[in-house]
Tab-separated table of C-alpha atoms in Angstrom:
chain	number	residue	atom	x	y	z
A	697	MET	CA	17.259	-54.131	49.200
A	698	LYS	CA	17.204	-50.906	47.138
A	699	LYS	CA	16.339	-51.443	43.306
A	700	LEU	CA	18.113	-49.903	40.301
A	701	LEU	CA	16.451	-50.431	36.935
A	702	ILE	CA	18.033	-49.511	33.598
A	703	LEU	CA	16.088	-49.713	30.343
A	704	GLY	CA	18.269	-50.420	27.228
A	705	ALA	CA	21.412	-52.205	27.168
A	706	GLY	CA	23.175	-50.051	24.204
A	707	THR	CA	26.422	-47.674	24.650
A	708	ALA	CA	24.600	-45.734	27.358
A	709	GLY	CA	22.799	-48.072	29.294
A	710	THR	CA	25.726	-50.792	29.323
A	711	MET	CA	28.296	-47.970	30.541
A	712	MET	CA	25.999	-47.135	33.515
A	713	LEU	CA	25.530	-50.690	34.304
A	714	ASN	CA	29.093	-51.340	34.498
A	715	LYS	CA	29.939	-47.902	36.315
A	716	LEU	CA	27.238	-48.371	38.983
A	717	ALA	CA	27.440	-52.467	39.531
A	718	ASN	CA	31.146	-51.621	40.395
A	719	GLU	CA	30.328	-48.890	42.665
A	720	LEU	CA	27.048	-50.020	44.505
A	721	ASP	CA	27.306	-52.306	47.616
A	722	SER	CA	25.749	-55.691	46.258
A	723	SER	CA	24.345	-56.334	49.691
A	724	GLU	CA	22.196	-53.054	49.513
A	725	TRP	CA	21.396	-52.888	45.841
A	726	SER	CA	19.636	-55.055	43.250
A	727	ILE	CA	20.464	-54.112	39.845
A	728	THR	CA	18.476	-54.950	36.965
A	729	ILE	CA	18.696	-54.208	33.043
A	730	VAL	CA	16.296	-54.725	30.231
A	731	ASP	CA	16.911	-54.956	26.361
A	732	GLN	CA	14.906	-56.627	23.620
A	733	PHE	CA	18.066	-57.483	21.683
A	734	GLU	CA	20.907	-60.010	22.524
A	735	THR	CA	23.320	-58.462	20.054
A	736	HIS	CA	25.490	-55.255	20.738
A	737	TYR	CA	26.347	-53.273	17.491
A	738	TYR	CA	29.407	-50.955	17.227
A	739	GLN	CA	27.305	-48.337	15.288
A	740	PRO	CA	30.340	-46.082	14.493
A	741	GLY	CA	31.488	-48.982	12.335
A	742	PHE	CA	28.230	-49.061	10.244
A	743	LEU	CA	29.901	-46.288	8.012
A	744	PHE	CA	32.439	-48.375	6.897
A	745	ILE	CA	30.450	-51.449	5.535
A	746	PRO	CA	28.922	-49.754	2.402
A	747	PHE	CA	32.650	-49.304	1.399
A	748	GLY	CA	33.746	-52.701	2.154
A	749	ILE	CA	36.223	-51.585	5.114
A	750	TYR	CA	34.279	-53.311	7.799
A	751	ASN	CA	31.768	-56.469	7.536
A	752	LYS	CA	29.005	-57.279	9.699
A	753	LYS	CA	31.129	-59.446	11.997
A	754	ASP	CA	33.432	-56.286	12.513
A	755	VAL	CA	30.484	-54.473	14.363
A	756	ILE	CA	28.616	-57.154	16.487
A	757	LYS	CA	29.321	-59.013	19.509
A	758	PRO	CA	27.052	-60.627	22.151
A	759	LYS	CA	25.587	-58.227	24.886
A	760	ARG	CA	26.234	-60.710	27.456
A	761	ASP	CA	30.134	-60.261	26.977
A	762	PHE	CA	29.893	-56.833	28.561
A	763	PHE	CA	27.639	-57.126	31.371
A	764	PRO	CA	29.161	-57.459	34.909
A	765	THR	CA	28.304	-60.584	37.211
A	766	GLY	CA	25.796	-60.145	39.948
A	767	VAL	CA	23.222	-58.156	37.758
A	768	GLU	CA	19.737	-59.462	36.678
A	769	VAL	CA	19.500	-59.232	32.887
A	770	ILE	CA	16.141	-59.649	31.276
A	771	VAL	CA	15.640	-59.972	27.521
A	772	SER	CA	12.227	-58.463	26.739
A	773	GLY	CA	10.472	-55.624	24.919
A	774	ILE	CA	9.313	-52.939	27.098
A	775	ASP	CA	5.672	-52.167	27.028
A	776	LYS	CA	5.120	-49.154	29.142
A	777	ILE	CA	6.899	-47.090	32.043
A	778	GLU	CA	4.746	-45.813	34.684
A	779	PRO	CA	6.769	-43.257	36.410
A	780	LYS	CA	4.201	-42.297	39.163
A	781	GLU	CA	3.965	-45.781	40.041
A	782	ASN	CA	7.864	-46.344	39.853
A	783	ARG	CA	7.026	-49.471	37.991
A	784	VAL	CA	7.679	-50.861	34.288
A	785	LEU	CA	5.740	-53.396	32.491
A	786	LEU	CA	7.621	-55.675	30.021
A	787	GLN	CA	6.173	-57.339	26.883
A	788	ASN	CA	6.835	-60.625	28.470
A	789	ASN	CA	4.087	-59.786	31.010
A	790	GLN	CA	6.632	-59.097	33.769
A	791	VAL	CA	6.111	-56.237	36.015
A	792	LEU	CA	9.353	-54.543	37.364
A	793	THR	CA	9.243	-51.851	40.168
A	794	TYR	CA	12.316	-49.643	41.008
A	795	ASP	CA	13.539	-47.310	43.285
A	796	TYR	CA	15.874	-45.370	40.751
A	797	LEU	CA	15.304	-45.673	36.909
A	798	ILE	CA	17.771	-45.066	34.246
A	799	ILE	CA	16.222	-44.697	30.785
A	800	ALA	CA	18.683	-45.318	27.996
A	801	THR	CA	16.259	-46.411	25.157
A	802	GLY	CA	18.037	-44.629	22.279
A	803	THR	CA	16.716	-43.285	18.984
A	804	LYS	CA	15.439	-45.082	15.826
A	805	ILE	CA	15.335	-44.136	12.176
A	806	ARG	CA	11.705	-43.865	11.107
A	807	PRO	CA	11.808	-44.170	7.046
A	808	GLU	CA	7.944	-44.714	7.194
A	809	GLU	CA	7.534	-41.152	8.481
A	810	THR	CA	8.289	-39.704	5.082
A	811	GLU	CA	6.013	-40.404	2.196
A	812	GLY	CA	7.640	-42.612	-0.599
A	813	MET	CA	10.805	-43.587	1.447
A	814	MET	CA	9.881	-47.135	1.980
A	815	GLY	CA	8.507	-47.561	-1.598
A	816	GLU	CA	9.564	-50.114	-4.240
A	817	LEU	CA	12.955	-48.915	-4.333
A	818	TRP	CA	13.718	-49.218	-0.606
A	819	HIS	CA	17.047	-51.199	-0.126
A	820	LYS	CA	17.045	-51.228	-4.065
A	821	ASN	CA	18.302	-47.922	-5.021
A	822	ILE	CA	17.202	-46.066	-1.774
A	823	PHE	CA	19.269	-47.126	1.358
A	824	ASP	CA	20.116	-46.208	5.068
A	825	PHE	CA	23.186	-46.810	6.766
A	826	TYR	CA	22.201	-46.413	10.358
A	827	THR	CA	20.979	-50.297	10.524
A	828	VAL	CA	23.327	-53.115	9.687
A	829	GLU	CA	20.712	-54.163	7.096
A	830	GLY	CA	20.970	-51.117	5.256
A	831	ALA	CA	24.515	-50.856	5.276
A	832	ILE	CA	25.072	-54.251	3.909
A	833	ALA	CA	22.401	-54.086	1.287
A	834	LEU	CA	24.164	-50.592	0.191
A	835	ALA	CA	27.580	-52.170	-0.026
A	836	ASP	CA	26.019	-55.036	-2.221
A	837	PHE	CA	24.769	-52.281	-4.501
A	838	PHE	CA	28.062	-50.222	-4.559
A	839	LYS	CA	30.071	-53.420	-5.379
A	840	ARG	CA	27.931	-53.779	-8.804
A	841	TRP	CA	27.271	-49.868	-9.463
A	842	GLU	CA	28.845	-48.185	-12.523
A	843	GLY	CA	28.300	-44.777	-11.404
A	844	GLY	CA	25.636	-41.936	-11.757
A	845	LYS	CA	24.039	-39.666	-9.475
A	846	LEU	CA	24.706	-40.395	-5.817
A	847	VAL	CA	22.399	-38.483	-3.666
A	848	LEU	CA	22.902	-38.062	0.249
A	849	ASN	CA	19.920	-36.619	2.221
A	850	ILE	CA	19.237	-35.561	5.684
A	851	THR	CA	15.353	-35.719	6.208
A	852	GLU	CA	15.243	-33.708	9.552
A	853	MET	CA	16.933	-32.870	12.701
A	854	PRO	CA	18.211	-33.875	15.100
A	855	ILE	CA	19.876	-37.130	13.955
A	856	LYS	CA	22.310	-39.422	15.495
A	857	CYS	CA	25.852	-38.589	14.896
A	858	PRO	CA	25.326	-35.312	12.898
A	859	VAL	CA	28.818	-35.821	11.429
A	860	ALA	CA	28.101	-39.434	9.714
A	861	PRO	CA	26.352	-37.999	6.737
A	862	LEU	CA	29.430	-35.898	5.842
A	863	GLU	CA	31.971	-38.702	6.577
A	864	PHE	CA	29.819	-40.947	4.076
A	865	VAL	CA	30.100	-38.288	1.287
A	866	PHE	CA	33.962	-37.956	2.039
A	867	LEU	CA	34.424	-41.759	2.068
A	868	ALA	CA	32.349	-42.047	-1.217
A	869	ASP	CA	34.786	-39.735	-2.841
A	870	SER	CA	37.697	-41.723	-1.626
A	871	TYR	CA	35.996	-45.206	-2.362
A	872	PHE	CA	34.916	-44.290	-6.024
A	873	THR	CA	38.400	-42.547	-6.744
A	874	GLU	CA	40.045	-45.608	-5.674
A	875	ARG	CA	37.687	-47.868	-7.956
A	876	GLY	CA	38.786	-45.230	-10.848
A	877	ILE	CA	35.128	-44.232	-11.608
A	878	ARG	CA	35.158	-41.110	-9.674
A	879	ASP	CA	34.516	-38.990	-12.766
A	880	LYS	CA	31.404	-41.169	-13.466
A	881	VAL	CA	29.937	-40.415	-9.825
A	882	ASP	CA	28.246	-37.071	-9.050
A	883	ILE	CA	28.178	-36.760	-5.419
A	884	HIS	CA	25.471	-34.551	-3.884
A	885	PHE	CA	24.839	-33.584	-0.170
A	886	VAL	CA	21.425	-32.306	0.682
A	887	THR	CA	20.620	-30.909	4.426
A	888	PRO	CA	17.762	-29.198	5.789
A	889	LEU	CA	20.345	-27.106	7.499
A	890	PRO	CA	21.915	-23.594	6.094
A	891	GLY	CA	25.129	-25.398	5.725
A	892	ALA	CA	27.409	-28.314	5.913
A	893	PHE	CA	26.997	-28.748	9.790
A	894	THR	CA	25.226	-27.415	12.578
A	895	LYS	CA	27.525	-24.650	14.271
A	896	PRO	CA	28.799	-21.882	12.036
A	897	LYS	CA	32.782	-22.216	12.023
A	898	ALA	CA	32.802	-25.838	11.581
A	899	SER	CA	30.030	-25.394	8.794
A	900	SER	CA	32.332	-23.267	6.941
A	901	ILE	CA	35.448	-24.965	7.455
A	902	LEU	CA	33.696	-28.481	6.335
A	903	GLY	CA	31.688	-26.914	3.559
A	904	ASP	CA	35.113	-26.113	2.146
A	905	PHE	CA	36.285	-29.776	2.065
A	906	LEU	CA	32.986	-30.447	0.037
A	907	THR	CA	33.988	-27.931	-2.270
A	908	LYS	CA	37.599	-29.201	-2.480
A	909	LYS	CA	36.474	-32.806	-2.896
A	910	ASN	CA	34.087	-31.842	-5.831
A	911	ILE	CA	31.086	-32.787	-3.549
A	912	HIS	CA	27.905	-30.700	-4.408
A	913	LEU	CA	26.072	-29.227	-1.435
A	914	THR	CA	22.238	-28.062	-1.309
A	915	PRO	CA	21.440	-26.526	1.770
A	916	ASP	CA	17.773	-25.661	3.321
A	917	PHE	CA	16.172	-28.546	1.785
A	918	SER	CA	13.584	-30.295	3.772
A	919	LEU	CA	12.234	-33.209	2.306
A	920	ALA	CA	8.502	-33.731	1.937
A	921	ARG	CA	8.452	-37.019	-0.148
A	922	VAL	CA	10.502	-39.370	-2.330
A	923	ASP	CA	9.298	-40.097	-5.786
A	924	ASN	CA	10.196	-43.524	-6.473
A	925	GLU	CA	8.927	-43.650	-10.186
A	926	ASN	CA	10.986	-40.693	-11.327
A	927	LYS	CA	13.935	-41.275	-8.827
A	928	LYS	CA	13.889	-37.726	-7.164
A	929	ILE	CA	13.394	-36.451	-3.832
A	930	VAL	CA	11.040	-33.384	-3.506
A	931	SER	CA	11.334	-30.657	-0.901
A	932	TRP	CA	8.103	-29.062	0.803
A	933	ASP	CA	8.518	-26.186	-1.433
A	934	GLU	CA	8.604	-28.351	-4.320
A	935	THR	CA	12.322	-28.413	-5.300
A	936	GLU	CA	13.297	-31.537	-6.711
A	937	ILE	CA	16.763	-33.389	-6.939
A	938	PRO	CA	17.124	-36.576	-9.281
A	939	PHE	CA	18.973	-39.475	-8.079
A	940	ASP	CA	20.112	-42.722	-9.450
A	941	VAL	CA	21.101	-43.897	-5.803
A	942	LEU	CA	19.423	-42.255	-2.583
A	943	VAL	CA	21.461	-42.695	0.735
A	944	THR	CA	19.114	-41.151	3.195
A	945	ILE	CA	19.097	-40.522	6.731
A	946	PRO	CA	15.511	-40.964	7.559
A	947	THR	CA	13.818	-39.180	10.414
A	948	ASN	CA	14.947	-39.858	13.882
A	949	MET	CA	12.715	-40.764	16.765
A	950	GLY	CA	12.989	-42.108	20.345
A	951	ASP	CA	11.577	-45.574	21.065
A	952	ASP	CA	7.827	-46.014	20.915
A	953	VAL	CA	7.688	-47.032	24.709
A	954	ILE	CA	8.572	-43.321	25.497
A	955	GLU	CA	5.298	-42.174	23.586
A	956	ARG	CA	3.385	-45.167	24.963
A	957	SER	CA	4.381	-43.833	28.639
A	958	GLY	CA	3.546	-40.430	27.922
A	959	MET	CA	7.104	-39.446	28.536
A	960	GLY	CA	8.392	-37.880	25.214
A	961	ASP	CA	8.123	-34.791	23.199
A	962	GLU	CA	6.731	-34.775	19.552
A	963	LEU	CA	9.582	-36.863	18.435
A	964	ASN	CA	9.537	-39.362	21.614
A	965	PHE	CA	12.636	-37.661	23.227
A	966	ILE	CA	12.406	-37.285	26.937
A	967	PRO	CA	12.361	-33.833	28.371
A	968	THR	CA	15.595	-34.003	30.559
A	969	ASP	CA	17.644	-31.527	32.652
A	970	LYS	CA	20.569	-30.541	30.347
A	971	GLN	CA	22.771	-30.190	33.132
A	972	THR	CA	21.808	-32.856	35.870
A	973	LEU	CA	20.563	-35.399	33.476
A	974	MET	CA	17.437	-36.026	35.716
A	975	VAL	CA	14.318	-36.370	33.849
A	976	GLU	CA	11.872	-33.540	34.319
A	977	GLY	CA	9.242	-33.760	36.970
A	978	TYR	CA	10.871	-36.899	38.655
A	979	ASP	CA	13.572	-37.046	41.448
A	980	ASN	CA	14.357	-40.805	40.998
A	981	ILE	CA	14.584	-41.003	37.092
A	982	PHE	CA	17.726	-40.240	35.072
A	983	ALA	CA	18.014	-40.362	31.090
A	984	ILE	CA	20.966	-40.802	29.083
A	985	GLY	CA	22.316	-41.093	25.562
A	986	ASP	CA	20.266	-40.560	22.418
A	987	CYS	CA	16.551	-40.904	24.310
A	988	THR	CA	17.029	-37.382	25.870
A	989	ASN	CA	15.964	-34.002	24.454
A	990	LEU	CA	19.168	-32.364	25.149
A	991	PRO	CA	20.454	-29.823	22.637
A	992	SER	CA	23.712	-31.831	22.050
A	993	SER	CA	24.738	-34.168	19.715
A	994	LYS	CA	23.370	-37.785	19.734
A	995	ALA	CA	26.432	-39.627	19.966
A	996	GLY	CA	28.485	-42.268	21.696
A	997	SER	CA	31.136	-39.881	22.875
A	998	VAL	CA	28.389	-37.553	24.467
A	999	ALA	CA	26.589	-40.741	25.958
A	1000	HIS	CA	30.188	-41.336	27.423
A	1001	PHE	CA	30.795	-37.959	28.694
A	1002	GLU	CA	27.165	-38.077	30.216
A	1003	SER	CA	27.702	-41.290	32.058
A	1004	ASP	CA	30.560	-39.650	34.323
A	1005	ILE	CA	28.153	-36.887	35.300
A	1006	LEU	CA	25.120	-39.225	35.703
A	1007	PHE	CA	27.288	-41.342	37.765
A	1008	GLU	CA	28.163	-38.500	40.350
A	1009	ASN	CA	24.622	-37.335	40.265
A	1010	PHE	CA	23.116	-40.695	41.098
A	1011	LEU	CA	25.407	-41.012	44.002
A	1012	ASP	CA	24.389	-37.605	45.250
A	1013	VAL	CA	20.806	-38.392	44.794
A	1014	ILE	CA	20.968	-41.882	46.531
A	1015	GLU	CA	22.455	-40.254	49.394
A	1016	GLY	CA	19.936	-37.380	49.763
A	1017	ARG	CA	21.842	-34.812	48.271
A	1018	LYS	CA	21.114	-32.237	45.385
A	1019	PRO	CA	22.832	-33.586	42.175
A	1020	ARG	CA	25.911	-31.453	41.974
A	1021	ALA	CA	27.607	-32.206	38.763
A	1022	LYS	CA	26.738	-30.240	35.512
A	1023	PHE	CA	27.052	-31.774	31.902
A	1024	ASP	CA	28.360	-29.210	29.772
A	1025	GLY	CA	27.089	-30.618	26.191
A	1026	HIS	CA	30.664	-32.114	25.449
A	1027	ALA	CA	31.139	-33.880	22.075
A	1028	ASN	CA	34.140	-35.195	20.626
A	1029	CYS	CA	33.864	-36.563	17.004
A	1030	TYR	CA	36.358	-38.099	14.817
A	1031	ILE	CA	35.134	-37.326	11.044
A	1032	GLU	CA	36.659	-39.815	8.531
A	1033	SER	CA	37.481	-37.644	5.596
A	1034	GLY	CA	38.717	-40.294	3.094
A	1035	PHE	CA	42.288	-41.345	1.649
A	1036	GLY	CA	43.312	-42.411	5.195
A	1037	LYS	CA	42.623	-39.074	6.657
A	1038	GLY	CA	40.423	-37.545	9.286
A	1039	ILE	CA	39.273	-34.430	10.889
A	1040	LEU	CA	38.530	-34.128	14.838
A	1041	ILE	CA	35.989	-31.762	16.195
A	1042	ASP	CA	35.518	-30.833	20.138
A	1043	PHE	CA	32.727	-28.572	21.407
A	1044	ASN	CA	29.854	-28.231	24.119
A	1045	TYR	CA	26.769	-26.567	24.323
A	1046	ASP	CA	28.231	-22.913	24.506
A	1047	THR	CA	31.546	-23.386	22.552
A	1048	GLU	CA	31.324	-24.234	18.787
A	1049	PRO	CA	33.957	-26.598	17.072
A	1050	LEU	CA	37.253	-24.340	17.015
A	1051	PRO	CA	40.524	-25.167	15.251
A	1052	GLY	CA	43.650	-26.248	17.370
A	1053	LYS	CA	45.385	-29.371	18.959
A	1054	PHE	CA	43.933	-31.998	21.032
A	1055	PRO	CA	44.146	-33.030	23.889
A	1056	LEU	CA	47.544	-31.519	24.490
A	1057	PRO	CA	47.800	-27.655	23.351
A	1058	GLY	CA	50.485	-27.118	20.750
A	1059	VAL	CA	51.277	-31.036	20.840
A	1060	GLY	CA	48.141	-33.157	19.795
A	1061	PRO	CA	48.638	-35.559	18.686
A	1062	PHE	CA	45.139	-34.702	17.135
A	1063	SER	CA	44.358	-31.778	15.162
A	1064	LEU	CA	40.975	-29.826	15.377
A	1065	LEU	CA	39.084	-28.797	12.272
A	1066	GLU	CA	42.179	-30.042	10.078
A	1067	GLU	CA	42.550	-33.417	8.022
A	1068	THR	CA	45.451	-35.332	9.232
A	1069	LYS	CA	46.529	-39.214	9.159
A	1070	MET	CA	46.685	-39.053	12.805
A	1071	ASN	CA	42.865	-38.185	13.205
A	1072	HIS	CA	42.102	-41.008	11.114
A	1073	TYR	CA	44.298	-43.505	13.573
A	1074	GLY	CA	42.402	-41.733	16.334
A	1075	LYS	CA	39.137	-43.226	14.761
A	1076	VAL	CA	40.582	-46.475	14.025
A	1077	MET	CA	41.801	-46.795	17.773
A	1078	PHE	CA	38.738	-45.851	18.797
A	1079	ARG	CA	36.768	-49.382	18.066
A	1080	TRP	CA	39.430	-51.024	20.220
A	1081	MET	CA	38.565	-48.517	22.996
A	1082	TYR	CA	34.857	-48.862	22.469
A	1083	TRP	CA	34.774	-52.572	23.139
A	1084	ASN	CA	37.517	-52.888	25.844
A	1085	LEU	CA	37.351	-49.584	28.002
A	1086	LEU	CA	34.286	-47.519	27.043
A	1087	LEU	CA	31.493	-50.072	27.473
A	1088	LYS	CA	32.820	-51.755	30.509
A	1089	GLY	CA	32.741	-48.418	32.252
A	1090	LYS	CA	36.537	-47.805	32.341
A	1091	GLU	CA	38.183	-44.438	32.478
A	1092	LEU	CA	39.179	-42.860	29.197
A	1093	PRO	CA	42.235	-40.327	28.886
A	1094	ILE	CA	39.648	-37.453	28.209
A	1095	GLU	CA	37.949	-35.109	30.732
A	1096	SER	CA	34.116	-34.937	30.580
A	1097	ASN	CA	33.640	-31.354	30.421
A	1098	MET	CA	35.409	-29.693	27.393
A	1099	SER	CA	38.779	-27.668	28.040
A	1100	MET	CA	39.494	-24.639	26.045
A	1101	ALA	CA	43.145	-25.747	26.305
A	1102	GLY	CA	44.810	-26.075	22.808
A	1103	LYS	CA	41.791	-24.255	20.940
A	1104	ARG	CA	42.221	-21.224	18.721
A	1105	LEU	CA	39.519	-18.588	18.851
B	695	MET	CA	25.179	-6.570	19.302
B	696	SER	CA	23.696	-5.546	16.344
B	697	THR	CA	20.421	-3.622	16.076
B	698	ILE	CA	17.566	-2.881	13.592
B	699	GLU	CA	15.755	0.290	13.094
B	700	ILE	CA	12.012	-0.045	13.104
B	701	ALA	CA	9.417	2.806	13.054
B	702	GLY	CA	12.036	5.128	14.176
B	703	LYS	CA	13.089	3.015	17.184
B	704	THR	CA	16.434	0.914	17.369
B	705	LEU	CA	15.775	-2.515	18.777
B	706	GLU	CA	18.392	-5.000	19.869
B	707	LEU	CA	19.081	-8.412	18.058
B	708	ASP	CA	20.466	-11.597	19.390
B	709	ALA	CA	23.274	-13.373	17.849
B	710	ASP	CA	20.893	-15.193	15.436
B	711	GLY	CA	19.405	-11.927	14.297
B	712	ASN	CA	16.058	-12.572	16.383
B	713	LEU	CA	14.682	-9.652	18.647
B	714	ALA	CA	16.959	-9.778	22.151
B	715	ASN	CA	13.970	-8.435	24.116
B	716	LEU	CA	10.426	-10.117	23.684
B	717	SER	CA	8.776	-6.681	24.927
B	718	ASP	CA	10.074	-5.057	21.709
B	719	TRP	CA	7.521	-6.644	19.832
B	720	ASN	CA	4.285	-5.719	18.528
B	721	GLU	CA	2.340	-6.323	15.483
B	722	ASP	CA	3.761	-3.408	13.679
B	723	VAL	CA	7.088	-4.775	14.412
B	724	ALA	CA	6.224	-8.225	13.158
B	725	ARG	CA	5.065	-6.944	9.678
B	726	GLU	CA	8.627	-5.156	9.356
B	727	LEU	CA	10.531	-8.363	10.328
B	728	ALA	CA	8.304	-10.202	8.089
B	729	LYS	CA	9.599	-7.998	5.140
B	730	GLY	CA	13.099	-8.741	6.115
B	731	GLU	CA	12.346	-12.339	5.690
B	732	GLY	CA	11.023	-11.574	2.183
B	733	ILE	CA	7.286	-11.733	3.262
B	734	GLU	CA	5.498	-8.850	2.066
B	735	GLU	CA	2.172	-9.350	3.690
B	736	LEU	CA	0.912	-11.446	6.816
B	737	THR	CA	-2.170	-12.858	6.211
B	738	ASP	CA	-4.629	-14.713	8.671
B	739	ARG	CA	-2.946	-17.828	8.106
B	740	HIS	CA	0.501	-16.258	8.826
B	741	TRP	CA	-0.840	-14.658	11.909
B	742	GLN	CA	-2.325	-17.947	13.232
B	743	VAL	CA	1.183	-19.434	13.177
B	744	ILE	CA	2.703	-16.370	14.702
B	745	ASN	CA	-0.019	-16.431	17.478
B	746	TYR	CA	0.519	-20.019	18.307
B	747	MET	CA	4.344	-19.560	18.376
B	748	ARG	CA	4.049	-16.848	20.962
B	749	LYS	CA	1.450	-18.919	22.978
B	750	VAL	CA	3.819	-22.125	23.187
B	751	TYR	CA	6.676	-19.948	24.064
B	752	GLN	CA	4.866	-18.133	26.849
B	753	GLU	CA	3.777	-21.676	28.310
B	754	ASN	CA	7.396	-23.578	27.596
B	755	GLY	CA	9.939	-20.947	27.213
B	756	ASP	CA	11.007	-22.578	23.932
B	757	ALA	CA	9.526	-21.974	20.417
B	758	PRO	CA	7.935	-25.095	19.080
B	759	SER	CA	9.834	-27.419	16.364
B	760	ILE	CA	8.230	-27.605	12.978
B	761	ARG	CA	6.696	-30.914	14.050
B	762	LYS	CA	4.906	-29.497	16.915
B	763	LEU	CA	3.876	-26.750	14.601
B	764	THR	CA	2.220	-29.325	12.104
B	765	LYS	CA	0.722	-31.326	14.937
B	766	GLU	CA	-0.993	-28.440	16.804
B	767	SER	CA	-1.012	-25.084	14.872
B	768	GLY	CA	-3.990	-26.024	12.615
B	769	VAL	CA	-1.648	-25.293	9.550
B	770	ASP	CA	-0.146	-28.445	7.847
B	771	THR	CA	3.805	-28.706	6.879
B	772	LYS	CA	3.069	-28.162	3.405
B	773	GLU	CA	1.278	-24.840	3.787
B	774	LEU	CA	3.731	-23.960	6.644
B	775	TYR	CA	6.368	-23.749	3.903
B	776	SER	CA	4.403	-21.859	1.384
B	777	LEU	CA	3.620	-19.255	4.125
B	778	PHE	CA	7.095	-19.073	5.507
B	779	PRO	CA	9.602	-20.403	2.506
B	780	LYS	CA	12.564	-22.514	3.717
B	781	GLY	CA	12.488	-22.625	7.370
B	782	PRO	CA	8.895	-22.373	8.869
B	783	ALA	CA	9.861	-22.792	12.489
B	784	LYS	CA	12.981	-20.763	12.195
B	785	LYS	CA	11.213	-17.779	10.337
B	786	SER	CA	7.940	-17.640	12.073
B	787	ALA	CA	9.970	-17.407	15.526
B	788	LYS	CA	11.779	-14.586	14.200
B	789	ILE	CA	8.719	-12.665	12.921
B	790	ALA	CA	7.231	-13.741	16.369
B	791	GLY	CA	10.014	-11.785	18.077
B	792	LEU	CA	10.963	-15.242	19.670
B	793	PRO	CA	14.504	-16.803	19.977
B	794	LYS	CA	15.515	-19.308	17.207
B	795	PRO	CA	13.765	-22.659	18.208
B	796	LYS	CA	16.235	-24.656	20.255
B	797	GLY	CA	15.457	-27.391	18.282
B	798	CYS	CA	17.145	-25.965	15.008
B	799	ILE	CA	20.716	-26.579	16.334
């Protein structure tokens, strides 16, 4: 019996489990997946909770609903990976050995990395929306808020889902307009990047949306500390921005198990070959999703496209071939822009987001880098696709590598 | 491709405005590049960071992120921002003649 071990049953780990359980001969392979939690979160839905569009029950399901039959599931924290011994130690004291390992341990917010962020105002006037607890606390706050200075800040890059902070301020504009108090709410978007987004063309177009929606942008702001007493954020070069409510995207880091195993970089992300998805230095370990150091977005769509590539390369490697499939960094993101509309971007390592139609040239139905109702429906439909197709490892009608068809240079 | 004129020589730049060829770099070039970033004089502390950047680049093929700088260069974050205002990793990489760090996406 050959042993495949998957660490992490989030979006990426669950997709790989389903794809491979379906493919590998169960008389030759035993498959084990380990995760410390029993609940699966639909993380793209967290964004909607503060604005009362979704509640907690819209974004959770038991992980067991998505596990195929015939695989071993272990609910435990992971103590340490010993890659040279092909062995993993669990926090429940079990020791697992493997022939092949897939690491999908994700990324977490680390508010404690910034001085003052978890001070007395944490979850009172300072909120995150990357955890369900933070998103719900913020929903409660907004319900009773009469207006004032709303500051959103990105602490440092990279972060999970780099478009979510923009979506948040767009939705805030829409939400407070509908509540009739938009004139009393000053919305401020603060980022360490030189503009609204990471790539130049999208940055300029999305920056124009900020202006149009009367959202103030402060670029090049690297957060040093949060001053709870005076309610302001302070940058390393001592620029200060006051807030009444701070919605922060804290530092993102890979799981502590990666650090304990000595397998990560300074943010606990795993050095991974950006094309084959094999962990550098090992010929039987793959990494997928947010836990890697790939220069691509940390997002579910990226994990999905990676899963197709990893699947092919896994079959190559177990049959003694060199991995032939190459990941191109493809990301596809629906950006909610408020008032029932959305913007779509599609890009990879080498091609920045461009305007045009998607997926069919000239037809769409989706429009790239433009605000349309159809793009919003794409996002709404996606939750159904996520639960029913994506997690179960089924085919989606989008190619894993990016296509230039329909894009305008 | 854009270029820059330094001490009578024309040097090629990449898409980010950093030197295209590592071999074009020397300490005089660094001083001129620093002026372009609004840094009039390079002190010993600047050089400590620049030399560290070049060392890491030679070892790893990528310039270090701000976090790695803080951890390993011997200069803390606060001072890094006062030496290289706005973007220590990005600016010091440029002055060190290196491409923009991959971490700065």
